[in-house]
Amino acid sequence: TGFSSRADAKAFCDALTAAGKSCFVK
């Protein structure tokens, strides 16, 4: 889904969470 690795998705997700948005990595 646009991420080269699960770690990249996790990092992006953490950034969203820090911004107050909900997110989860499948």
PDB file of C-alpha atoms in Angstrom:
ATOM      1  CA  THR A   1       0.000   0.000   0.000  1.00  0.00           C
ATOM      2  CA  GLY A   2       2.782   2.428  -0.836  1.00  0.00           C
ATOM      3  CA  PHE A   3       5.201   1.454   1.915  1.00  0.00           C
ATOM      4  CA  SER A   4       8.396  -0.419   1.132  1.00  0.00           C
ATOM      5  CA  SER A   5       8.359  -2.141   4.500  1.00  0.00           C
ATOM      6  CA  ARG A   6       6.320  -2.649   7.630  1.00  0.00           C
ATOM      7  CA  ALA A   7       8.806  -0.450   9.507  1.00  0.00           C
ATOM      8  CA  ASP A   8       8.101   2.427   7.116  1.00  0.00           C
ATOM      9  CA  ALA A   9       4.373   1.996   7.645  1.00  0.00           C
ATOM     10  CA  LYS A  10       4.888   1.901  11.406  1.00  0.00           C
ATOM     11  CA  ALA A  11       6.948   5.100  11.354  1.00  0.00           C
ATOM     12  CA  PHE A  12       4.275   6.861   9.290  1.00  0.00           C
ATOM     13  CA  CYS A  13       1.610   5.545  11.635  1.00  0.00           C
ATOM     14  CA  ASP A  14       3.497   6.793  14.693  1.00  0.00           C
ATOM     15  CA  ALA A  15       3.680  10.237  13.098  1.00  0.00           C
ATOM     16  CA  LEU A  16      -0.089  10.264  12.569  1.00  0.00           C
ATOM     17  CA  THR A  17      -0.692   9.101  16.122  1.00  0.00           C
ATOM     18  CA  ALA A  18       1.551  11.888  17.414  1.00  0.00           C
ATOM     19  CA  ALA A  19      -0.569  14.323  15.407  1.00  0.00           C
ATOM     20  CA  GLY A  20      -3.678  13.046  17.174  1.00  0.00           C
ATOM     21  CA  LYS A  21      -5.000  10.837  14.402  1.00  0.00           C
ATOM     22  CA  SER A  22      -5.921   7.188  14.756  1.00  0.00           C
ATOM     23  CA  CYS A  23      -3.927   4.669  12.782  1.00  0.00           C
ATOM     24  CA  PHE A  24      -2.981   1.024  12.796  1.00  0.00           C
ATOM     25  CA  VAL A  25      -0.582  -1.152  10.828  1.00  0.00           C
ATOM     26  CA  LYS A  26      -2.087  -4.237   9.239  1.00  0.00           C
TER      27      LYS A  26
END
